[in-house]
XYZ file of C-alpha atoms in Angstrom:
741
model
C -8.759 19.566 -45.101
C -10.008 22.114 -42.633
C -9.351 21.794 -38.929
C -8.487 24.079 -36.034
C -4.941 24.751 -34.946
C -4.021 22.995 -31.730
C -2.734 24.727 -28.616
C 1.022 25.010 -28.043
C 2.332 21.518 -27.316
C 4.429 22.564 -24.326
C 1.372 23.732 -22.406
C -0.855 21.286 -20.534
C -4.418 22.286 -21.277
C -6.399 22.364 -18.047
C -9.688 20.529 -17.908
C -12.760 21.679 -16.085
C -13.820 18.242 -14.873
C -16.895 19.748 -13.256
C -18.272 20.174 -16.758
C -18.039 16.463 -17.436
C -21.419 14.767 -17.652
C -22.003 11.914 -15.238
C -22.062 8.486 -16.752
C -25.375 6.687 -16.449
C -24.500 3.188 -15.280
C -27.509 1.782 -17.109
C -26.705 3.452 -20.389
C -24.696 1.713 -23.085
C -23.944 4.914 -25.015
C -20.878 7.075 -24.693
C -21.112 10.371 -22.851
C -18.306 12.765 -23.707
C -18.458 16.462 -23.125
C -16.308 19.055 -24.830
C -15.006 21.787 -22.567
C -12.838 24.837 -23.068
C -12.957 28.123 -24.933
C -13.425 28.783 -28.647
C -9.759 28.325 -29.474
C -8.783 25.403 -27.249
C -10.800 22.232 -26.912
C -9.791 19.494 -24.489
C -12.058 16.489 -24.241
C -12.812 14.204 -21.359
C -13.852 10.743 -22.537
C -16.414 8.779 -20.602
C -16.429 5.202 -21.681
C -15.630 5.019 -25.359
C -18.978 3.871 -26.630
C -19.691 1.658 -23.678
C -16.884 -0.800 -24.419
C -14.721 0.300 -21.498
C -17.679 -0.231 -19.218
C -16.818 -3.915 -19.279
C -13.260 -3.262 -18.181
C -13.599 -0.199 -15.962
C -17.052 0.034 -14.456
C -17.999 -3.468 -13.423
C -15.518 -3.603 -10.598
C -16.611 -0.168 -9.393
C -20.132 -1.413 -8.843
C -18.696 -3.982 -6.461
C -17.220 -1.313 -4.186
C -19.015 1.357 -2.194
C -17.970 4.555 -3.939
C -20.208 6.752 -1.804
C -20.740 6.761 1.978
C -23.608 4.483 2.943
C -25.800 4.537 6.022
C -25.827 1.186 7.792
C -28.306 -0.036 10.352
C -26.910 -1.214 13.717
C -27.447 -4.808 12.577
C -25.469 -4.202 9.375
C -22.658 -2.549 11.349
C -22.584 -5.552 13.680
C -22.428 -7.916 10.693
C -19.543 -5.937 9.179
C -17.838 -6.008 12.564
C -18.147 -9.796 12.639
C -16.677 -10.045 9.139
C -13.773 -7.803 10.160
C -12.663 -10.343 12.785
C -11.104 -12.575 10.160
C -9.381 -9.816 8.197
C -8.370 -7.094 10.640
C -7.716 -8.704 14.010
C -5.746 -11.869 13.261
C -2.422 -10.244 14.187
C -3.327 -8.340 17.351
C -5.694 -11.160 18.370
C -2.902 -13.748 18.425
C -0.450 -11.562 20.371
C -1.271 -13.374 23.687
C 0.519 -16.363 22.145
C 3.922 -14.742 22.507
C 3.830 -11.472 24.490
C 4.415 -12.736 28.043
C 6.733 -15.544 26.909
C 9.003 -12.998 25.158
C 9.948 -11.423 28.519
C 13.235 -12.750 29.912
C 13.085 -11.779 33.597
C 14.712 -14.350 35.881
C 12.448 -15.398 38.775
C 9.825 -12.606 38.412
C 7.999 -11.563 41.576
C 4.293 -10.756 41.942
C 4.998 -7.011 41.645
C 7.085 -7.648 38.517
C 4.197 -9.490 36.858
C 1.662 -6.875 37.934
C 3.984 -4.194 36.525
C 4.242 -6.010 33.180
C 0.462 -6.449 33.092
C -0.009 -2.749 33.889
C 2.299 -1.837 30.987
C 0.316 -4.116 28.661
C -3.071 -2.770 29.785
C -2.052 0.878 29.367
C -0.298 0.266 26.054
C -3.330 -1.556 24.649
C -5.619 1.236 25.839
C -3.592 4.273 24.790
C -2.186 3.016 21.493
C -4.659 0.548 20.007
C -7.915 1.896 21.474
C -7.422 5.652 21.832
C -4.916 6.352 19.062
C -5.984 3.960 16.325
C -9.674 3.259 16.985
C -10.778 6.754 17.986
C -8.291 9.044 16.167
C -6.335 7.489 13.277
C -9.386 5.748 11.769
C -10.843 9.173 10.982
C -7.899 10.044 8.704
C -9.220 7.975 5.803
C -8.904 8.827 2.134
C -12.494 8.399 0.925
C -12.842 5.174 2.891
C -9.313 3.849 2.323
C -6.751 3.593 5.111
C -3.056 2.921 5.578
C 0.189 4.833 5.120
C -0.473 5.505 1.437
C -3.923 6.851 2.269
C -2.382 9.386 4.662
C 0.179 10.375 2.042
C -2.376 10.723 -0.764
C -4.603 12.751 1.558
C -1.734 15.171 2.176
C -0.912 15.301 -1.542
C -4.519 16.332 -2.257
C -4.348 19.245 0.193
C -0.718 20.294 -0.199
C 0.839 21.388 -3.485
C 3.933 19.181 -3.589
C 6.386 20.715 -6.045
C 8.149 17.593 -7.240
C 11.654 18.968 -6.719
C 13.960 16.637 -4.751
C 11.015 14.250 -4.478
C 11.622 10.493 -4.751
C 8.005 9.963 -5.887
C 6.966 11.469 -9.248
C 4.637 14.448 -8.882
C 2.352 15.703 -11.648
C -0.543 18.075 -11.169
C -3.342 19.402 -13.357
C -5.877 22.029 -12.368
C -8.612 19.513 -13.190
C -7.389 17.134 -10.482
C -9.168 19.081 -7.763
C -12.500 18.423 -9.479
C -12.186 14.648 -9.459
C -14.808 12.797 -7.464
C -12.373 11.325 -4.955
C -10.041 14.316 -4.653
C -10.497 16.131 -1.335
C -11.346 19.812 -1.554
C -9.125 22.376 0.105
C -10.490 24.540 2.881
C -10.552 28.297 2.401
C -8.547 28.624 5.620
C -4.806 28.330 5.140
C -3.025 27.282 8.362
C 0.592 28.306 8.823
C 1.842 24.748 8.547
C 0.236 24.435 5.103
C 2.054 27.540 3.875
C 5.281 26.249 5.393
C 4.885 22.801 3.850
C 4.073 24.159 0.391
C 7.096 26.417 0.552
C 9.554 23.835 1.834
C 10.734 21.165 -0.594
C 12.807 19.689 2.233
C 9.724 19.164 4.414
C 7.889 17.596 1.466
C 10.805 15.250 0.823
C 10.980 14.303 4.523
C 7.286 13.358 4.542
C 7.730 11.311 1.372
C 10.776 9.487 2.712
C 8.901 8.754 5.952
C 6.121 7.168 3.905
C 8.594 5.077 1.921
C 10.416 3.921 5.068
C 7.117 3.089 6.762
C 6.037 1.129 3.696
C 9.282 -0.855 3.631
C 8.949 -1.485 7.378
C 5.515 -3.014 6.777
C 7.203 -5.430 4.358
C 9.493 -6.411 7.229
C 6.399 -6.850 9.363
C 4.957 -9.099 6.656
C 8.035 -11.327 6.768
C 8.100 -11.575 10.573
C 4.383 -12.043 11.334
C 4.004 -15.527 9.790
C 7.206 -16.681 11.500
C 6.387 -15.559 15.034
C 2.654 -16.348 14.834
C 2.989 -19.903 13.507
C 6.018 -20.637 15.677
C 4.289 -19.446 18.857
C 1.191 -21.503 18.063
C 3.086 -24.706 17.234
C 5.575 -24.556 20.107
C 2.923 -25.712 22.554
C 3.135 -29.228 21.150
C 6.441 -29.689 22.977
C 4.579 -29.900 26.289
C 2.873 -33.090 25.118
C 6.040 -35.174 24.874
C 9.679 -34.816 25.907
C 10.702 -36.511 22.656
C 9.429 -33.551 20.613
C 12.459 -31.280 20.269
C 12.766 -27.675 19.117
C 14.054 -29.007 15.808
C 10.774 -30.855 15.258
C 8.863 -27.659 16.013
C 10.946 -25.678 13.513
C 10.403 -28.336 10.840
C 6.636 -28.312 11.400
C 6.602 -24.491 11.198
C 8.514 -24.526 7.921
C 6.053 -27.056 6.435
C 3.066 -24.916 7.493
C 4.699 -21.748 6.103
C 5.475 -23.393 2.750
C 1.860 -24.566 2.370
C 0.606 -21.131 3.453
C 2.635 -19.282 0.822
C 1.966 -21.833 -1.927
C -1.759 -21.376 -1.306
C -1.546 -17.616 -1.925
C -1.921 -18.091 -5.681
C -5.574 -19.061 -5.165
C -6.372 -15.739 -3.509
C -7.631 -14.657 -0.111
C -11.206 -15.421 -1.128
C -10.571 -19.176 -1.148
C -9.814 -19.310 2.567
C -11.462 -16.151 3.901
C -14.851 -17.811 4.477
C -13.339 -19.620 7.464
C -11.478 -16.639 8.932
C -14.186 -14.883 10.937
C -15.599 -18.004 12.658
C -12.069 -19.073 13.629
C -11.268 -15.691 15.158
C -14.629 -15.510 16.938
C -13.972 -18.894 18.547
C -10.424 -17.768 19.356
C -11.526 -14.608 21.166
C -14.194 -16.495 23.123
C -11.622 -19.126 24.136
C -8.887 -16.745 25.308
C -11.403 -14.565 27.179
C -12.957 -17.584 28.907
C -9.597 -19.115 29.820
C -8.382 -15.741 31.059
C -11.436 -15.292 33.268
C -11.021 -18.847 34.596
C -7.356 -18.239 35.474
C -8.164 -14.945 37.183
C -10.757 -16.598 39.418
C -8.611 -19.672 40.131
C -5.173 -18.165 40.702
C -5.379 -14.463 41.658
C -8.774 -12.676 41.492
C -7.491 -9.157 42.314
C -5.078 -9.210 39.321
C -6.889 -6.319 37.588
C -5.604 -3.970 40.261
C -2.655 -3.742 37.848
C -4.663 -1.027 36.124
C -3.055 1.311 38.669
C 0.023 2.913 37.036
C 1.980 2.764 40.286
C 2.795 -0.883 39.490
C 4.703 0.385 36.447
C 6.758 2.604 38.748
C 7.435 -0.321 41.102
C 8.527 -2.485 38.159
C 11.140 -0.003 36.933
C 12.226 0.985 40.457
C 13.068 -2.618 41.239
C 14.491 -3.830 37.913
C 16.145 -0.587 36.728
C 18.263 -1.361 33.622
C 16.861 -4.876 33.241
C 13.338 -3.452 33.374
C 14.208 -0.792 30.801
C 15.540 -3.444 28.432
C 12.250 -5.351 28.780
C 10.114 -2.299 27.935
C 10.320 -2.881 24.181
C 8.802 -6.348 24.581
C 5.513 -4.703 25.610
C 5.118 -3.585 21.981
C 4.209 -7.161 21.060
C 0.773 -6.711 22.655
C -0.172 -4.118 20.002
C 1.237 -5.831 16.920
C -1.452 -5.614 14.276
C -3.084 -2.451 15.636
C -2.024 -0.721 12.405
C -4.082 -3.298 10.477
C -7.270 -1.650 11.765
C -6.355 1.416 9.735
C -4.755 -0.366 6.783
C -7.822 -2.592 6.203
C -10.352 0.210 6.638
C -11.331 0.104 2.953
C -12.844 -3.366 3.333
C -15.284 -2.245 6.038
C -16.131 1.101 7.686
C -15.156 3.017 10.802
C -18.156 2.050 12.926
C -17.824 -1.669 12.284
C -14.117 -1.714 13.167
C -14.694 0.463 16.239
C -17.572 -1.760 17.389
C -15.700 -5.043 16.874
C -12.597 -3.830 18.685
C -14.329 -2.031 21.558
C -16.975 -4.685 22.264
C -15.112 -7.951 21.607
C -11.411 -7.770 20.739
C -10.256 -5.303 23.424
C -12.153 -6.936 26.340
C -10.988 -10.412 25.226
C -7.355 -9.306 25.136
C -7.622 -7.656 28.563
C -9.070 -10.847 30.069
C -6.487 -13.019 28.291
C -3.490 -11.016 29.558
C -4.963 -10.645 33.043
C -5.524 -14.419 33.226
C -1.961 -15.135 32.116
C -0.600 -12.720 34.731
C -2.752 -14.358 37.427
C -1.426 -17.784 36.416
C 2.193 -16.573 36.445
C 1.849 -15.039 39.910
C 1.368 -18.590 41.194
C 3.675 -20.216 38.604
C 6.491 -17.719 37.808
C 8.759 -20.457 36.449
C 6.368 -20.941 33.504
C 7.097 -17.497 32.027
C 8.762 -18.830 28.861
C 5.743 -21.057 28.084
C 3.016 -18.808 29.451
C 0.234 -19.347 26.921
C 0.065 -23.129 26.769
C 1.017 -23.623 30.410
C -1.955 -21.503 31.486
C -4.486 -23.564 29.486
C -6.566 -26.072 31.491
C -5.520 -29.614 30.525
C -8.865 -30.708 28.945
C -8.795 -27.709 26.595
C -5.218 -28.114 25.330
C -5.879 -29.785 21.966
C -8.907 -27.648 20.994
C -6.939 -24.510 21.866
C -3.859 -25.815 20.020
C -5.881 -26.372 16.838
C -7.660 -23.011 17.040
C -4.369 -21.224 17.892
C -2.640 -22.718 14.845
C -5.535 -21.740 12.571
C -5.598 -18.238 14.115
C -1.855 -17.884 13.486
C -2.459 -18.710 9.830
C -5.205 -16.042 9.742
C -2.787 -13.491 11.241
C -0.153 -14.434 8.663
C -2.623 -14.198 5.792
C -3.607 -10.637 6.689
C -0.005 -9.343 6.585
C 0.891 -11.287 3.442
C -2.135 -9.872 1.598
C -1.285 -6.387 2.899
C 2.233 -6.759 1.459
C 0.810 -7.472 -1.995
C -1.446 -4.402 -1.776
C 1.416 -2.177 -0.616
C 3.609 -3.199 -3.537
C 0.701 -2.592 -5.934
C 0.257 0.929 -4.530
C 4.015 1.553 -4.716
C 4.036 0.576 -8.389
C 1.052 2.870 -8.970
C 2.963 5.791 -7.457
C 5.954 4.991 -9.660
C 8.318 4.222 -6.788
C 8.758 0.469 -7.289
C 9.600 -1.552 -10.412
C 6.800 -3.564 -11.958
C 6.203 -7.057 -10.641
C 3.509 -9.509 -11.654
C 0.161 -8.487 -10.170
C -2.678 -10.965 -10.523
C -6.179 -10.050 -9.409
C -7.493 -13.101 -7.581
C -11.058 -11.841 -7.263
C -13.404 -10.432 -9.888
C -15.489 -8.940 -7.105
C -12.857 -7.060 -5.085
C -10.129 -5.019 -6.762
C -7.964 -4.967 -3.641
C -7.331 -8.724 -3.627
C -4.121 -9.152 -5.579
C -1.297 -11.677 -5.675
C 2.325 -11.181 -6.693
C 4.375 -14.377 -7.209
C 7.712 -12.550 -6.882
C 6.805 -10.857 -3.596
C 5.143 -14.036 -2.316
C 8.223 -16.189 -2.805
C 10.532 -13.519 -1.413
C 8.429 -13.403 1.759
C 8.335 -17.205 1.917
C 12.134 -17.477 1.751
C 12.531 -14.642 4.280
C 10.041 -16.298 6.693
C 11.778 -19.671 6.459
C 15.219 -18.127 7.014
C 13.933 -16.148 10.012
C 12.239 -19.216 11.506
C 15.285 -21.459 11.060
C 17.795 -18.736 11.948
C 16.217 -17.705 15.257
C 15.321 -21.326 16.152
C 12.221 -20.174 17.995
C 14.125 -18.099 20.562
C 12.903 -14.816 22.134
C 15.028 -12.835 19.645
C 12.336 -13.196 16.990
C 9.971 -11.269 19.263
C 12.485 -8.437 19.596
C 12.838 -8.224 15.817
C 9.065 -8.147 15.421
C 8.662 -5.360 17.966
C 11.152 -3.131 16.126
C 9.186 -3.351 12.856
C 5.869 -2.596 14.554
C 6.914 0.413 16.624
C 8.651 2.172 13.718
C 5.497 1.976 11.603
C 3.475 3.389 14.506
C 5.954 6.193 15.130
C 5.832 7.228 11.469
C 2.021 7.142 11.585
C 2.094 9.486 14.599
C 4.130 12.048 12.624
C 1.878 11.852 9.564
C -1.395 11.972 11.490
C -0.221 15.095 13.339
C 0.337 16.861 10.010
C -3.147 15.731 8.914
C -4.603 17.108 12.156
C -3.110 20.553 11.660
C -3.458 20.969 7.873
C -6.628 19.048 6.992
C -8.666 18.792 10.195
C -7.362 22.193 11.360
C -7.302 20.940 14.942
C -6.389 23.373 17.689
C -2.601 23.537 17.707
C -2.478 22.805 21.445
C -4.521 19.610 21.040
C -2.516 18.458 18.031
C 0.707 19.270 19.858
C -0.429 17.350 22.934
C -1.260 14.307 20.798
C 2.134 14.497 19.106
C 4.090 14.877 22.347
C 2.232 12.103 24.219
C 2.518 9.482 21.494
C 6.006 10.457 20.385
C 7.164 10.042 23.982
C 5.380 6.682 24.426
C 6.491 5.210 21.124
C 9.873 6.885 21.341
C 10.563 5.177 24.680
C 9.618 1.829 23.172
C 11.888 2.536 20.191
C 14.874 3.481 22.350
C 14.375 0.385 24.506
C 14.309 -1.817 21.414
C 17.596 -0.358 20.183
C 19.267 -2.541 22.811
C 17.880 -5.543 20.946
C 19.305 -4.729 17.510
C 22.197 -7.158 17.932
C 19.795 -9.832 19.240
C 17.521 -9.878 16.203
C 16.305 -6.303 15.908
C 18.510 -5.867 12.834
C 16.250 -8.127 10.735
C 13.457 -5.607 9.997
C 16.098 -2.954 9.267
C 17.774 -5.314 6.789
C 14.466 -6.016 5.026
C 13.633 -2.299 5.041
C 17.048 -1.441 3.593
C 16.596 -4.067 0.857
C 13.269 -2.632 -0.325
C 14.419 0.960 0.182
C 17.456 0.429 -2.064
C 15.166 -0.944 -4.783
C 12.700 1.931 -4.340
C 15.253 4.754 -4.355
C 17.315 3.279 -7.204
C 14.179 2.870 -9.314
C 12.794 6.346 -8.631
C 16.184 7.978 -9.232
C 16.597 6.177 -12.558
C 13.055 7.086 -13.622
C 13.621 10.726 -12.730
C 16.837 10.884 -14.791
C 15.040 9.250 -17.727
C 12.223 11.815 -17.552
C 14.736 14.661 -17.266
C 16.508 13.485 -20.411
C 13.282 13.122 -22.387
C 12.061 16.537 -21.248
C 15.341 18.139 -22.319
C 15.375 16.343 -25.678
C 11.790 16.722 -26.865
C 11.172 16.978 -30.578
C 10.657 20.589 -31.566
C 7.126 21.318 -32.796
C 8.307 22.416 -36.208
C 10.610 19.402 -36.469
C 7.720 17.087 -35.653
C 5.376 18.756 -38.172
C 8.098 18.585 -40.839
C 8.801 14.918 -40.017
C 5.138 13.955 -40.257
C 4.642 15.967 -43.454
C 7.516 14.378 -45.365
C 6.923 10.836 -44.080
C 4.764 8.327 -45.862
C 1.388 7.949 -44.092
C 0.218 4.354 -44.176
C -3.243 3.123 -43.127
C -3.873 2.187 -39.512
C -3.397 3.488 -35.991
C -0.108 3.937 -34.137
C -0.311 4.387 -30.371
C 2.903 5.756 -28.853
C 3.071 4.928 -25.122
C 5.051 7.574 -23.230
C 5.493 8.863 -19.680
C 5.389 12.480 -20.869
C 2.146 14.441 -20.730
C 3.587 17.293 -22.821
C 5.701 17.436 -25.939
C 6.787 14.817 -28.462
C 9.149 12.236 -26.907
C 12.537 11.649 -28.582
C 11.570 8.025 -29.260
C 9.427 9.293 -32.190
C 12.513 10.659 -33.934
C 14.202 7.292 -33.465
C 11.115 5.461 -34.745
C 10.841 7.516 -37.946
C 14.544 7.133 -38.698
C 14.220 3.353 -38.696
C 10.688 2.852 -40.045
C 10.566 5.634 -42.625
C 6.789 5.945 -42.398
C 3.979 6.834 -40.011
C 0.395 5.663 -39.603
C -2.433 7.915 -40.770
C -3.671 8.236 -37.171
C -1.227 8.667 -34.259
C -2.099 8.880 -30.569
C 0.376 9.675 -27.787
C -0.888 7.836 -24.712
C 0.255 8.531 -21.146
C -0.961 6.415 -18.232
C -1.112 8.705 -15.210
C -1.603 7.657 -11.598
C -3.029 10.246 -9.229
C -2.793 10.378 -5.416
C -6.498 9.519 -5.071
C -8.177 6.214 -4.303
C -10.082 5.962 -7.591
C -10.761 7.751 -10.850
C -14.278 7.163 -12.107
C -14.863 5.950 -15.685
C -16.217 9.324 -16.783
C -12.995 10.953 -15.523
C -10.705 8.346 -17.046
C -9.669 9.930 -20.380
C -8.315 13.372 -21.283
C -7.929 14.113 -25.010
C -6.197 16.823 -27.007
C -5.808 17.418 -30.751
C -2.245 18.082 -31.907
C -0.790 19.310 -35.173
C -0.597 18.176 -37.973
C -3.831 16.466 -38.934
C -4.397 12.969 -37.522
C -2.261 13.384 -34.383
C -3.806 13.303 -30.899
C -2.844 13.046 -27.257
C -4.618 10.862 -24.680
C -4.037 10.816 -20.921
C -5.454 7.795 -19.089
C -5.943 8.448 -15.374
C -6.023 5.934 -12.499
C -6.154 6.081 -8.732
C -3.820 4.009 -6.580
C -6.593 1.477 -5.786
C -7.736 1.062 -9.401
C -7.089 -1.964 -11.552
C -5.254 -0.958 -14.727
C -7.094 -3.066 -17.263
C -6.385 -2.117 -20.874
C -7.479 -4.675 -23.454
C -5.919 -3.782 -26.797
C -8.959 -4.059 -29.072
C -11.433 -2.581 -26.598
C -8.989 0.147 -25.696
C -8.393 1.206 -29.285
C -12.104 1.138 -30.122
C -12.923 3.244 -27.057
C -10.230 5.787 -27.968
C -11.592 6.111 -31.508
C -15.160 6.440 -30.195
C -14.028 9.262 -27.927
C -11.941 10.931 -30.654
C -14.974 11.042 -32.943
C -16.612 13.366 -30.456
C -13.950 15.979 -31.176
C -13.912 15.388 -34.914
C -14.555 18.654 -36.746
C -15.987 17.257 -39.952
C -17.071 14.084 -41.715
C -13.654 13.659 -43.370
C -11.977 13.352 -39.978
C -14.525 10.758 -38.846
C -14.000 8.814 -42.072
C -10.231 8.887 -41.528
C -10.698 7.459 -38.005
C -12.971 4.672 -39.254
C -10.504 3.830 -42.007
C -7.575 3.763 -39.574
C -9.498 1.520 -37.173
C -10.345 -0.909 -39.956
C -6.668 -1.189 -40.928
C -5.434 -2.309 -37.519
C -3.362 -0.771 -34.749
C 0.163 -0.945 -33.354
C 1.388 -0.065 -29.854
C 4.892 1.424 -29.815
C 6.974 1.304 -26.629
C 10.433 2.641 -25.998
C 12.945 0.240 -24.438
C 15.276 2.825 -22.942
C 18.760 2.059 -21.642
C 20.325 4.735 -19.461
C 24.070 5.237 -19.425
C 25.593 7.786 -17.083
C 28.860 9.356 -18.180
C 32.034 10.038 -16.220
C 31.048 13.651 -15.513
C 28.907 12.298 -12.665
C 30.349 10.870 -9.455
C 30.932 7.130 -9.124
C 28.036 6.624 -6.683
C 25.460 8.017 -9.135
C 27.035 6.040 -11.974
C 26.777 2.865 -9.912
C 23.071 3.490 -9.228
C 22.209 4.134 -12.890
C 24.629 1.854 -14.717
C 24.298 -1.081 -12.323
C 21.338 -1.007 -9.944
C 18.764 0.687 -12.178
C 19.821 -1.291 -15.249
C 19.621 -4.515 -13.220
C 16.074 -3.633 -12.149
C 15.130 -2.832 -15.743
C 16.389 -6.188 -16.977
C 15.009 -8.372 -14.221
C 11.643 -6.788 -13.456
C 8.678 -6.625 -15.783
C 8.383 -3.982 -18.484
C 5.428 -1.661 -18.886
C 4.168 -4.011 -21.594
C 3.437 -6.652 -18.983
C 0.796 -4.540 -17.240
C -1.194 -4.051 -20.443
C -3.268 -6.799 -22.006
C -1.927 -6.262 -25.498
C -1.244 -9.059 -27.958
C 2.493 -9.381 -28.735
C 1.686 -9.230 -32.466
C 0.409 -5.674 -31.984
C 3.411 -4.301 -30.088
C 6.645 -2.807 -31.289
C 9.532 -2.026 -28.953
C 12.080 0.551 -30.016
C 15.425 0.257 -28.262
C 17.322 3.474 -27.566
C 20.182 4.474 -25.295
C 20.158 7.755 -23.389
C 23.584 9.190 -22.559
C 23.091 11.270 -19.405
């Protein structure tokens, strides 16, 4: 049977994705274009005869894949909707910021100094840094730490050496729709970064640490928000003790986490109205307190009150500096949740409503405290006019739940992105909305956070230490963002080096001072976010190290081309399709040798499938598949590409049919098409390797412990790659094999 010889198997054939025809959303026919020269043909599959359109394209229509122009009214509407998703955390910070300060008998100048610190921190960090600078560093509309990292990966050629996150690169990647294009100008920092594997590793580790810190933030936010909202009930009766408050908080937290399984959509319709009422209430109460207690309180905008505060309190004042961070908790959410809205809507909502409301709220609390300094520990509820107590209590509790929901949902998304980048073991990921891909739920992560929140709430007993722990998590994430955004400024935006340097120095100094001040609080609760970070970092690094050693072994022990051809030639070829799932994009994995030794036969059609995640937000359906014909006859390779925001949805029957439909486009004659139809009619089998790594004594005991204990534990107790694919168990075959490394 006549067919062309394939290219050498150890060479990745590059694809000119620009030659791929666009998929017509209204068409139900497959569009696949063959690209390459006369000797080498590599095929990009569009949608496999329209069947994958049901699994890949529907969700894409629900998201804005191209920039849209919004009218001012539409921007305002988006801004209103963002209130319930983006601003729950920073909006509820007046509940606990002032009450977390522990100054004995504060004077008027002390309170004006604290207010001045809050006003300037809110302005410089949340307004200037995040709203007007960081929001512009989006990855095709997506924000957050991973967006910054993927943006850098698209512009900088990371080598993959000494990298904890797997790095693969094809020349065709640059032609993907959502892959940023490099500028012709090559700044010095770009050349330095591409030539320094150490610098690349440092950036990657910063991203991983920042990600793990956000998980700590997700465990602390529900605790401090709900606790601060509920504590006000103690002022209603002397018989209500702190123990009753803790019990009520635990009950609310349990219900909150149990409700996560139903998805954010089930409760989100109430979020924006609640937060709108909340901001109106705190602004109105703040204005009332300013007028009633101390009208000139806004003179605290003068920085000289900050000087007076530190001049008087010296060491005690320095130790209180870190508490100011609580006023900007949640500012990072404006960037992380960017993908749900757009820059203008978030900027409008914060500048026109959230920021002024917070300024009035803090100014009103300071005015109240100037006349009632003994009420510092119960600032929020003590400053509320008596007739408004119960309405404010109810709205505050609901707002605290909104703030908690935002961070819990963000934790699920972060873990999903970590799994996509290959730096976290697989956990259950359930998509709770057919309309929005980003709304996911993970039972394992949910219950871990629930237990952590309950332990934190009970352990700290509602004391000020929980605020110190919360501040540590927040400021570290912000400090890491400052480092990453500076690199983006220089390499991608190509900002004047003096301006970028000024930004870096100013915000590193501000956030660095907060960080150093909070170091004094490590023994008083600041260790909690570090413990949570260390827990997730150990899992991440153990998993990525084990995966890298597994890939190294498979790369070093590939089946030789001639050995593979000889094996296929002498083996019995039975009807049907065999799909080998492998992490390798090149070569024949050693699991095939193991399979043939035990089965003694091979299917008439074999496809080596690799699922590949790229550092881009999305891979469009027409860019999804890459195909290659291997030798001997009836053997093919398929690479399935996803972005870190995509939903990996592979139905077994639809997936196989779409692969065959795409393979027919590269069939060279009618006999090959007939063979494919015959194989499809005779059923298919998915073959997975269940690999056990065992590290020998030639390695040091620390590495052996990671591989033989930690990595193996993660393999056994987390989900396998089978769990992420919707494949019937009757169609799967797992081949166990042990790699001695």
